[in-house]
Amino acid sequence: MNALDRRTLVPEILDRLAADDPRALHSRRDLRRINALMFQAPIMASLMRKFVATAPRRILEIGAGDGTFMLKVAWRMTRDWPEVELTMLDRVGLVTPELTADFAGLGWKLETFTGDVFDWAQRTDGGAFDVITVNLFLHHFDEAGLLRLFSLLVRKAPLLLATEPLRAGLALATTRLLPVIGANEVTRHDAAQSVRAGFRGSELSDLWSAAGGRPLDERSVGPFSHVFAGAAPMPDEAVP
């Protein structure tokens, strides 16, 4: 059996570091470069154009990090979606006033929520969203955690769009080249673990279906990325 046939989850170092730890600050800079090299922002924008039929009023991003990824997505979408209420959810508050101003310059209103995604998702307040987006976040959870998360999110919005690591040999081999871009030891460790915990085939579709949702698309994009689009149940369908 190939070592990548099944997902392997190992705790990532960045998740255990304080937000102001110098190694964490360096690693988050690395992640911005990695997102760019993986073309994650244009991939997410293409998913939005394909699956979001009309301009959304409210978007939720979970696992938002410092917000720079979604800013790049918003920059690509603002011509067609000039006014959006964006909520960013992350367990650590990293969004700066400068970033909020950058979104405002695009016509997007930003709200942030700091806390655990499961705690947030179990709340009944906050209203509904038109679409939930996820970037390089779902791979942190095992199958039981994903099923629990999907069972909550399927009630929060009619559509979920995700861009995740592709679990493939080339992607894993490429992580050995990260010193070329100046990545520190935290990033080098976590990047390899992200690939091993990434997705392939219909793994996310199967879990979304088990949570009562309707998978719309799941596939690899390029050598490093795996994308998923899932819809909520139809009005006459029961959610487990």
PDB file of C-alpha atoms in Angstrom:
ATOM      1  CA  MET A   1       0.000   0.000   0.000  1.00  0.00           C
ATOM      2  CA  ASN A   2       1.243   3.481  -0.887  1.00  0.00           C
ATOM      3  CA  ALA A   3       1.858   5.706   2.151  1.00  0.00           C
ATOM      4  CA  LEU A   4      -0.470   8.322   0.633  1.00  0.00           C
ATOM      5  CA  ASP A   5      -3.370   5.952  -0.003  1.00  0.00           C
ATOM      6  CA  ARG A   6      -4.887   6.976   3.304  1.00  0.00           C
ATOM      7  CA  ARG A   7      -4.930  10.300   5.090  1.00  0.00           C
ATOM      8  CA  THR A   8      -2.458  10.690   7.956  1.00  0.00           C
ATOM      9  CA  LEU A   9      -2.986  13.419  10.517  1.00  0.00           C
ATOM     10  CA  VAL A  10      -0.107  14.710  12.632  1.00  0.00           C
ATOM     11  CA  PRO A  11      -0.460  17.915  14.726  1.00  0.00           C
ATOM     12  CA  GLU A  12       0.992  20.915  12.907  1.00  0.00           C
ATOM     13  CA  ILE A  13       3.535  23.028  14.741  1.00  0.00           C
ATOM     14  CA  LEU A  14       1.969  26.381  13.826  1.00  0.00           C
ATOM     15  CA  ASP A  15      -1.250  25.425  15.606  1.00  0.00           C
ATOM     16  CA  ARG A  16       0.669  25.104  18.885  1.00  0.00           C
ATOM     17  CA  LEU A  17       2.594  28.389  18.682  1.00  0.00           C
ATOM     18  CA  ALA A  18       1.508  31.700  20.177  1.00  0.00           C
ATOM     19  CA  ALA A  19       0.302  34.193  17.592  1.00  0.00           C
ATOM     20  CA  ASP A  20       3.241  36.510  18.258  1.00  0.00           C
ATOM     21  CA  ASP A  21       5.923  33.808  18.306  1.00  0.00           C
ATOM     22  CA  PRO A  22       8.607  34.799  15.757  1.00  0.00           C
ATOM     23  CA  ARG A  23       8.452  31.332  14.214  1.00  0.00           C
ATOM     24  CA  ALA A  24       4.693  31.709  13.761  1.00  0.00           C
ATOM     25  CA  LEU A  25       5.067  35.147  12.184  1.00  0.00           C
ATOM     26  CA  HIS A  26       7.648  33.763   9.751  1.00  0.00           C
ATOM     27  CA  SER A  27       5.496  30.723   8.952  1.00  0.00           C
ATOM     28  CA  ARG A  28       2.444  32.845   8.187  1.00  0.00           C
ATOM     29  CA  ARG A  29       4.547  34.841   5.729  1.00  0.00           C
ATOM     30  CA  ASP A  30       5.582  31.526   4.203  1.00  0.00           C
ATOM     31  CA  LEU A  31       1.937  30.493   3.927  1.00  0.00           C
ATOM     32  CA  ARG A  32       1.117  33.617   1.956  1.00  0.00           C
ATOM     33  CA  ARG A  33       3.836  32.652  -0.542  1.00  0.00           C
ATOM     34  CA  ILE A  34       2.629  29.061  -0.656  1.00  0.00           C
ATOM     35  CA  ASN A  35      -0.949  30.163  -1.319  1.00  0.00           C
ATOM     36  CA  ALA A  36       0.340  32.234  -4.222  1.00  0.00           C
ATOM     37  CA  LEU A  37       2.455  29.376  -5.617  1.00  0.00           C
ATOM     38  CA  MET A  38      -0.528  27.014  -5.397  1.00  0.00           C
ATOM     39  CA  PHE A  39      -2.770  29.608  -7.132  1.00  0.00           C
ATOM     40  CA  GLN A  40      -5.307  29.144  -4.340  1.00  0.00           C
ATOM     41  CA  ALA A  41      -6.933  32.579  -4.712  1.00  0.00           C
ATOM     42  CA  PRO A  42      -7.635  32.285  -8.462  1.00  0.00           C
ATOM     43  CA  ILE A  43      -8.829  28.710  -7.926  1.00  0.00           C
ATOM     44  CA  MET A  44     -11.300  29.853  -5.265  1.00  0.00           C
ATOM     45  CA  ALA A  45     -12.440  32.739  -7.459  1.00  0.00           C
ATOM     46  CA  SER A  46     -13.089  30.308 -10.311  1.00  0.00           C
ATOM     47  CA  LEU A  47     -15.185  28.114  -8.009  1.00  0.00           C
ATOM     48  CA  MET A  48     -17.199  31.155  -6.990  1.00  0.00           C
ATOM     49  CA  ARG A  49     -17.856  32.127 -10.591  1.00  0.00           C
ATOM     50  CA  LYS A  50     -18.913  28.575 -11.437  1.00  0.00           C
ATOM     51  CA  PHE A  51     -21.216  27.805  -8.531  1.00  0.00           C
ATOM     52  CA  VAL A  52     -22.522  31.120  -7.141  1.00  0.00           C
ATOM     53  CA  ALA A  53     -25.297  32.053  -9.557  1.00  0.00           C
ATOM     54  CA  THR A  54     -26.019  35.559  -8.254  1.00  0.00           C
ATOM     55  CA  ALA A  55     -23.918  38.061  -6.320  1.00  0.00           C
ATOM     56  CA  PRO A  56     -23.941  36.960  -2.678  1.00  0.00           C
ATOM     57  CA  ARG A  57     -24.913  39.286   0.122  1.00  0.00           C
ATOM     58  CA  ARG A  58     -23.123  37.419   2.933  1.00  0.00           C
ATOM     59  CA  ILE A  59     -20.028  35.179   2.806  1.00  0.00           C
ATOM     60  CA  LEU A  60     -18.471  33.247   5.674  1.00  0.00           C
ATOM     61  CA  GLU A  61     -14.839  32.142   5.578  1.00  0.00           C
ATOM     62  CA  ILE A  62     -13.810  29.584   8.193  1.00  0.00           C
ATOM     63  CA  GLY A  63     -10.179  29.135   9.141  1.00  0.00           C
ATOM     64  CA  ALA A  64      -9.547  32.600   7.754  1.00  0.00           C
ATOM     65  CA  GLY A  65      -6.072  33.147   9.242  1.00  0.00           C
ATOM     66  CA  ASP A  66      -4.827  36.688   8.764  1.00  0.00           C
ATOM     67  CA  GLY A  67      -7.353  37.379   6.003  1.00  0.00           C
ATOM     68  CA  THR A  68      -4.887  38.029   3.194  1.00  0.00           C
ATOM     69  CA  PHE A  69      -6.078  35.027   1.177  1.00  0.00           C
ATOM     70  CA  MET A  70      -9.675  36.214   1.013  1.00  0.00           C
ATOM     71  CA  LEU A  71      -8.528  39.745   0.226  1.00  0.00           C
ATOM     72  CA  LYS A  72      -6.920  38.397  -2.942  1.00  0.00           C
ATOM     73  CA  VAL A  73     -10.141  36.559  -3.759  1.00  0.00           C
ATOM     74  CA  ALA A  74     -12.217  39.692  -3.117  1.00  0.00           C
ATOM     75  CA  TRP A  75      -9.941  41.713  -5.395  1.00  0.00           C
ATOM     76  CA  ARG A  76     -10.787  39.272  -8.203  1.00  0.00           C
ATOM     77  CA  MET A  77     -14.540  39.288  -7.496  1.00  0.00           C
ATOM     78  CA  THR A  78     -15.291  42.889  -6.564  1.00  0.00           C
ATOM     79  CA  ARG A  79     -16.220  43.984 -10.098  1.00  0.00           C
ATOM     80  CA  ASP A  80     -19.071  41.442 -10.186  1.00  0.00           C
ATOM     81  CA  TRP A  81     -19.723  41.466  -6.435  1.00  0.00           C
ATOM     82  CA  PRO A  82     -19.269  45.116  -5.379  1.00  0.00           C
ATOM     83  CA  GLU A  83     -20.994  44.912  -1.969  1.00  0.00           C
ATOM     84  CA  VAL A  84     -20.489  41.873   0.231  1.00  0.00           C
ATOM     85  CA  GLU A  85     -20.719  41.342   3.975  1.00  0.00           C
ATOM     86  CA  LEU A  86     -17.794  39.050   4.778  1.00  0.00           C
ATOM     87  CA  THR A  87     -17.445  37.244   8.106  1.00  0.00           C
ATOM     88  CA  MET A  88     -14.052  35.744   8.891  1.00  0.00           C
ATOM     89  CA  LEU A  89     -13.851  33.030  11.518  1.00  0.00           C
ATOM     90  CA  ASP A  90     -10.619  31.789  13.073  1.00  0.00           C
ATOM     91  CA  ARG A  91      -9.516  30.505  16.466  1.00  0.00           C
ATOM     92  CA  VAL A  92      -6.868  33.283  16.634  1.00  0.00           C
ATOM     93  CA  GLY A  93      -7.553  36.958  15.959  1.00  0.00           C
ATOM     94  CA  LEU A  94      -5.046  37.945  13.298  1.00  0.00           C
ATOM     95  CA  VAL A  95      -6.969  40.414  11.127  1.00  0.00           C
ATOM     96  CA  THR A  96      -5.557  43.945  11.333  1.00  0.00           C
ATOM     97  CA  PRO A  97      -7.380  47.284  10.990  1.00  0.00           C
ATOM     98  CA  GLU A  98      -5.351  47.833   7.821  1.00  0.00           C
ATOM     99  CA  LEU A  99      -6.820  44.705   6.266  1.00  0.00           C
ATOM    100  CA  THR A 100     -10.327  45.779   7.239  1.00  0.00           C
ATOM    101  CA  ALA A 101      -9.654  49.074   5.464  1.00  0.00           C
ATOM    102  CA  ASP A 102      -8.414  47.200   2.385  1.00  0.00           C
ATOM    103  CA  PHE A 103     -11.711  45.315   2.195  1.00  0.00           C
ATOM    104  CA  ALA A 104     -13.641  48.540   2.673  1.00  0.00           C
ATOM    105  CA  GLY A 105     -11.738  49.982  -0.272  1.00  0.00           C
ATOM    106  CA  LEU A 106     -13.202  47.176  -2.388  1.00  0.00           C
ATOM    107  CA  GLY A 107     -16.709  47.868  -1.083  1.00  0.00           C
ATOM    108  CA  TRP A 108     -16.736  44.816   1.195  1.00  0.00           C
ATOM    109  CA  LYS A 109     -17.765  45.075   4.845  1.00  0.00           C
ATOM    110  CA  LEU A 110     -15.680  42.858   7.114  1.00  0.00           C
ATOM    111  CA  GLU A 111     -16.685  41.292  10.420  1.00  0.00           C
ATOM    112  CA  THR A 112     -14.404  38.959  12.365  1.00  0.00           C
ATOM    113  CA  PHE A 113     -15.193  36.245  14.881  1.00  0.00           C
ATOM    114  CA  THR A 114     -12.502  34.640  17.038  1.00  0.00           C
ATOM    115  CA  GLY A 115     -13.291  31.224  18.446  1.00  0.00           C
ATOM    116  CA  ASP A 116     -13.685  27.523  17.832  1.00  0.00           C
ATOM    117  CA  VAL A 117     -15.465  26.637  14.596  1.00  0.00           C
ATOM    118  CA  PHE A 118     -17.643  24.011  16.290  1.00  0.00           C
ATOM    119  CA  ASP A 119     -18.712  26.409  19.039  1.00  0.00           C
ATOM    120  CA  TRP A 120     -19.618  28.981  16.417  1.00  0.00           C
ATOM    121  CA  ALA A 121     -21.427  26.537  14.141  1.00  0.00           C
ATOM    122  CA  GLN A 122     -23.659  25.305  16.966  1.00  0.00           C
ATOM    123  CA  ARG A 123     -24.939  28.814  17.632  1.00  0.00           C
ATOM    124  CA  THR A 124     -28.372  29.695  16.309  1.00  0.00           C
ATOM    125  CA  ASP A 125     -27.793  33.450  16.034  1.00  0.00           C
ATOM    126  CA  GLY A 126     -25.888  35.337  13.352  1.00  0.00           C
ATOM    127  CA  GLY A 127     -28.219  34.724  10.432  1.00  0.00           C
ATOM    128  CA  ALA A 128     -27.690  32.695   7.294  1.00  0.00           C
ATOM    129  CA  PHE A 129     -24.931  33.014   4.706  1.00  0.00           C
ATOM    130  CA  ASP A 130     -25.086  32.679   0.947  1.00  0.00           C
ATOM    131  CA  VAL A 131     -21.826  30.760   0.705  1.00  0.00           C
ATOM    132  CA  ILE A 132     -19.167  29.357   3.049  1.00  0.00           C
ATOM    133  CA  THR A 133     -15.567  29.258   1.852  1.00  0.00           C
ATOM    134  CA  VAL A 134     -12.666  27.235   3.229  1.00  0.00           C
ATOM    135  CA  ASN A 135      -8.993  27.356   2.256  1.00  0.00           C
ATOM    136  CA  LEU A 136      -6.364  24.917   3.586  1.00  0.00           C
ATOM    137  CA  PHE A 137      -8.411  24.215   6.712  1.00  0.00           C
ATOM    138  CA  LEU A 138     -10.450  21.022   6.355  1.00  0.00           C
ATOM    139  CA  HIS A 139      -7.350  18.846   6.270  1.00  0.00           C
ATOM    140  CA  HIS A 140      -6.800  19.570   9.978  1.00  0.00           C
ATOM    141  CA  PHE A 141      -9.735  17.288  10.873  1.00  0.00           C
ATOM    142  CA  ASP A 142     -10.122  13.538  10.809  1.00  0.00           C
ATOM    143  CA  GLU A 143     -13.160  11.931   9.175  1.00  0.00           C
ATOM    144  CA  ALA A 144     -15.248  12.014  12.362  1.00  0.00           C
ATOM    145  CA  GLY A 145     -14.443  15.700  12.847  1.00  0.00           C
ATOM    146  CA  LEU A 146     -15.258  16.529   9.237  1.00  0.00           C
ATOM    147  CA  LEU A 147     -18.573  14.704   9.407  1.00  0.00           C
ATOM    148  CA  ARG A 148     -19.471  16.618  12.552  1.00  0.00           C
ATOM    149  CA  LEU A 149     -18.399  19.920  10.969  1.00  0.00           C
ATOM    150  CA  PHE A 150     -20.255  19.271   7.719  1.00  0.00           C
ATOM    151  CA  SER A 151     -23.399  18.291   9.644  1.00  0.00           C
ATOM    152  CA  LEU A 152     -23.337  21.746  11.213  1.00  0.00           C
ATOM    153  CA  LEU A 153     -22.298  23.774   8.157  1.00  0.00           C
ATOM    154  CA  VAL A 154     -24.873  22.204   5.857  1.00  0.00           C
ATOM    155  CA  ARG A 155     -27.482  24.127   7.847  1.00  0.00           C
ATOM    156  CA  LYS A 156     -25.646  27.461   7.659  1.00  0.00           C
ATOM    157  CA  ALA A 157     -25.540  28.174   3.920  1.00  0.00           C
ATOM    158  CA  PRO A 158     -26.769  26.717   0.622  1.00  0.00           C
ATOM    159  CA  LEU A 159     -23.216  26.284  -0.662  1.00  0.00           C
ATOM    160  CA  LEU A 160     -19.749  25.369   0.614  1.00  0.00           C
ATOM    161  CA  LEU A 161     -16.594  25.858  -1.468  1.00  0.00           C
ATOM    162  CA  ALA A 162     -13.224  24.465  -0.398  1.00  0.00           C
ATOM    163  CA  THR A 163      -9.651  24.561  -1.695  1.00  0.00           C
ATOM    164  CA  GLU A 164      -7.467  22.030   0.088  1.00  0.00           C
ATOM    165  CA  PRO A 165      -4.107  20.265  -0.302  1.00  0.00           C
ATOM    166  CA  LEU A 166      -3.959  17.435  -2.831  1.00  0.00           C
ATOM    167  CA  ARG A 167      -2.614  14.216  -1.323  1.00  0.00           C
ATOM    168  CA  ALA A 168      -0.176  13.209  -4.046  1.00  0.00           C
ATOM    169  CA  GLY A 169       3.429  12.182  -4.438  1.00  0.00           C
ATOM    170  CA  LEU A 170       4.482  15.213  -6.452  1.00  0.00           C
ATOM    171  CA  ALA A 171       2.956  17.598  -3.927  1.00  0.00           C
ATOM    172  CA  LEU A 172       4.773  15.855  -1.091  1.00  0.00           C
ATOM    173  CA  ALA A 173       8.077  15.845  -2.974  1.00  0.00           C
ATOM    174  CA  THR A 174       7.728  19.554  -3.719  1.00  0.00           C
ATOM    175  CA  THR A 175       7.598  20.383  -0.001  1.00  0.00           C
ATOM    176  CA  ARG A 176      11.303  19.475   0.118  1.00  0.00           C
ATOM    177  CA  LEU A 177      11.972  22.524  -2.074  1.00  0.00           C
ATOM    178  CA  LEU A 178      10.464  25.009   0.391  1.00  0.00           C
ATOM    179  CA  PRO A 179      13.881  26.169   1.674  1.00  0.00           C
ATOM    180  CA  VAL A 180      14.257  27.808  -1.743  1.00  0.00           C
ATOM    181  CA  ILE A 181      11.616  30.397  -0.795  1.00  0.00           C
ATOM    182  CA  GLY A 182      13.086  30.829   2.681  1.00  0.00           C
ATOM    183  CA  ALA A 183      10.497  28.730   4.507  1.00  0.00           C
ATOM    184  CA  ASN A 184      11.364  28.047   8.122  1.00  0.00           C
ATOM    185  CA  GLU A 185      11.339  24.690   9.887  1.00  0.00           C
ATOM    186  CA  VAL A 186       7.729  25.158  11.035  1.00  0.00           C
ATOM    187  CA  THR A 187       6.492  25.622   7.484  1.00  0.00           C
ATOM    188  CA  ARG A 188       8.585  22.773   6.127  1.00  0.00           C
ATOM    189  CA  HIS A 189       7.183  20.379   8.712  1.00  0.00           C
ATOM    190  CA  ASP A 190       3.593  21.572   8.428  1.00  0.00           C
ATOM    191  CA  ALA A 191       3.538  21.623   4.627  1.00  0.00           C
ATOM    192  CA  ALA A 192       4.516  17.964   4.405  1.00  0.00           C
ATOM    193  CA  GLN A 193       1.935  17.040   7.040  1.00  0.00           C
ATOM    194  CA  SER A 194      -0.714  19.043   5.169  1.00  0.00           C
ATOM    195  CA  VAL A 195      -0.142  16.966   2.047  1.00  0.00           C
ATOM    196  CA  ARG A 196      -0.332  13.711   4.007  1.00  0.00           C
ATOM    197  CA  ALA A 197      -3.616  14.916   5.532  1.00  0.00           C
ATOM    198  CA  GLY A 198      -4.928  16.258   2.222  1.00  0.00           C
ATOM    199  CA  PHE A 199      -7.612  14.835  -0.017  1.00  0.00           C
ATOM    200  CA  ARG A 200      -8.080  12.915  -3.231  1.00  0.00           C
ATOM    201  CA  GLY A 201     -10.890  11.216  -5.100  1.00  0.00           C
ATOM    202  CA  SER A 202     -14.353  11.657  -3.587  1.00  0.00           C
ATOM    203  CA  GLU A 203     -13.370  11.745   0.082  1.00  0.00           C
ATOM    204  CA  LEU A 204     -15.016  15.087   0.851  1.00  0.00           C
ATOM    205  CA  SER A 205     -18.063  14.300  -1.295  1.00  0.00           C
ATOM    206  CA  ASP A 206     -18.652  11.090   0.640  1.00  0.00           C
ATOM    207  CA  LEU A 207     -18.536  12.925   3.964  1.00  0.00           C
ATOM    208  CA  TRP A 208     -20.729  15.779   2.705  1.00  0.00           C
ATOM    209  CA  SER A 209     -23.297  13.230   1.508  1.00  0.00           C
ATOM    210  CA  ALA A 210     -23.192  11.488   4.885  1.00  0.00           C
ATOM    211  CA  ALA A 211     -23.957  14.872   6.487  1.00  0.00           C
ATOM    212  CA  GLY A 212     -27.053  15.238   4.304  1.00  0.00           C
ATOM    213  CA  GLY A 213     -25.600  17.557   1.659  1.00  0.00           C
ATOM    214  CA  ARG A 214     -25.422  17.275  -2.122  1.00  0.00           C
ATOM    215  CA  PRO A 215     -21.887  17.140  -3.610  1.00  0.00           C
ATOM    216  CA  LEU A 216     -21.536  19.271  -6.732  1.00  0.00           C
ATOM    217  CA  ASP A 217     -17.867  18.916  -7.665  1.00  0.00           C
ATOM    218  CA  GLU A 218     -14.667  17.379  -6.329  1.00  0.00           C
ATOM    219  CA  ARG A 219     -11.396  17.141  -8.247  1.00  0.00           C
ATOM    220  CA  SER A 220      -7.728  17.963  -8.296  1.00  0.00           C
ATOM    221  CA  VAL A 221      -6.608  21.255  -9.826  1.00  0.00           C
ATOM    222  CA  GLY A 222      -2.997  21.370 -10.904  1.00  0.00           C
ATOM    223  CA  PRO A 223      -0.345  19.402  -9.027  1.00  0.00           C
ATOM    224  CA  PHE A 224      -1.038  20.734  -5.532  1.00  0.00           C
ATOM    225  CA  SER A 225      -4.718  21.581  -5.001  1.00  0.00           C
ATOM    226  CA  HIS A 226      -7.926  19.653  -4.400  1.00  0.00           C
ATOM    227  CA  VAL A 227     -11.274  21.431  -4.650  1.00  0.00           C
ATOM    228  CA  PHE A 228     -14.749  20.644  -3.412  1.00  0.00           C
ATOM    229  CA  ALA A 229     -18.161  22.216  -3.892  1.00  0.00           C
ATOM    230  CA  GLY A 230     -21.178  21.050  -1.927  1.00  0.00           C
ATOM    231  CA  ALA A 231     -24.769  22.215  -1.732  1.00  0.00           C
ATOM    232  CA  ALA A 232     -27.240  22.039   1.123  1.00  0.00           C
ATOM    233  CA  PRO A 233     -30.158  19.625   0.824  1.00  0.00           C
ATOM    234  CA  MET A 234     -33.119  20.618  -1.288  1.00  0.00           C
ATOM    235  CA  PRO A 235     -35.993  22.132   0.732  1.00  0.00           C
ATOM    236  CA  ASP A 236     -37.940  18.852   0.675  1.00  0.00           C
ATOM    237  CA  GLU A 237     -34.938  16.796   1.842  1.00  0.00           C
ATOM    238  CA  ALA A 238     -34.329  16.054   5.487  1.00  0.00           C
ATOM    239  CA  VAL A 239     -30.961  16.772   7.101  1.00  0.00           C
ATOM    240  CA  PRO A 240     -29.769  13.921   9.367  1.00  0.00           C
TER     241      PRO A 240
END
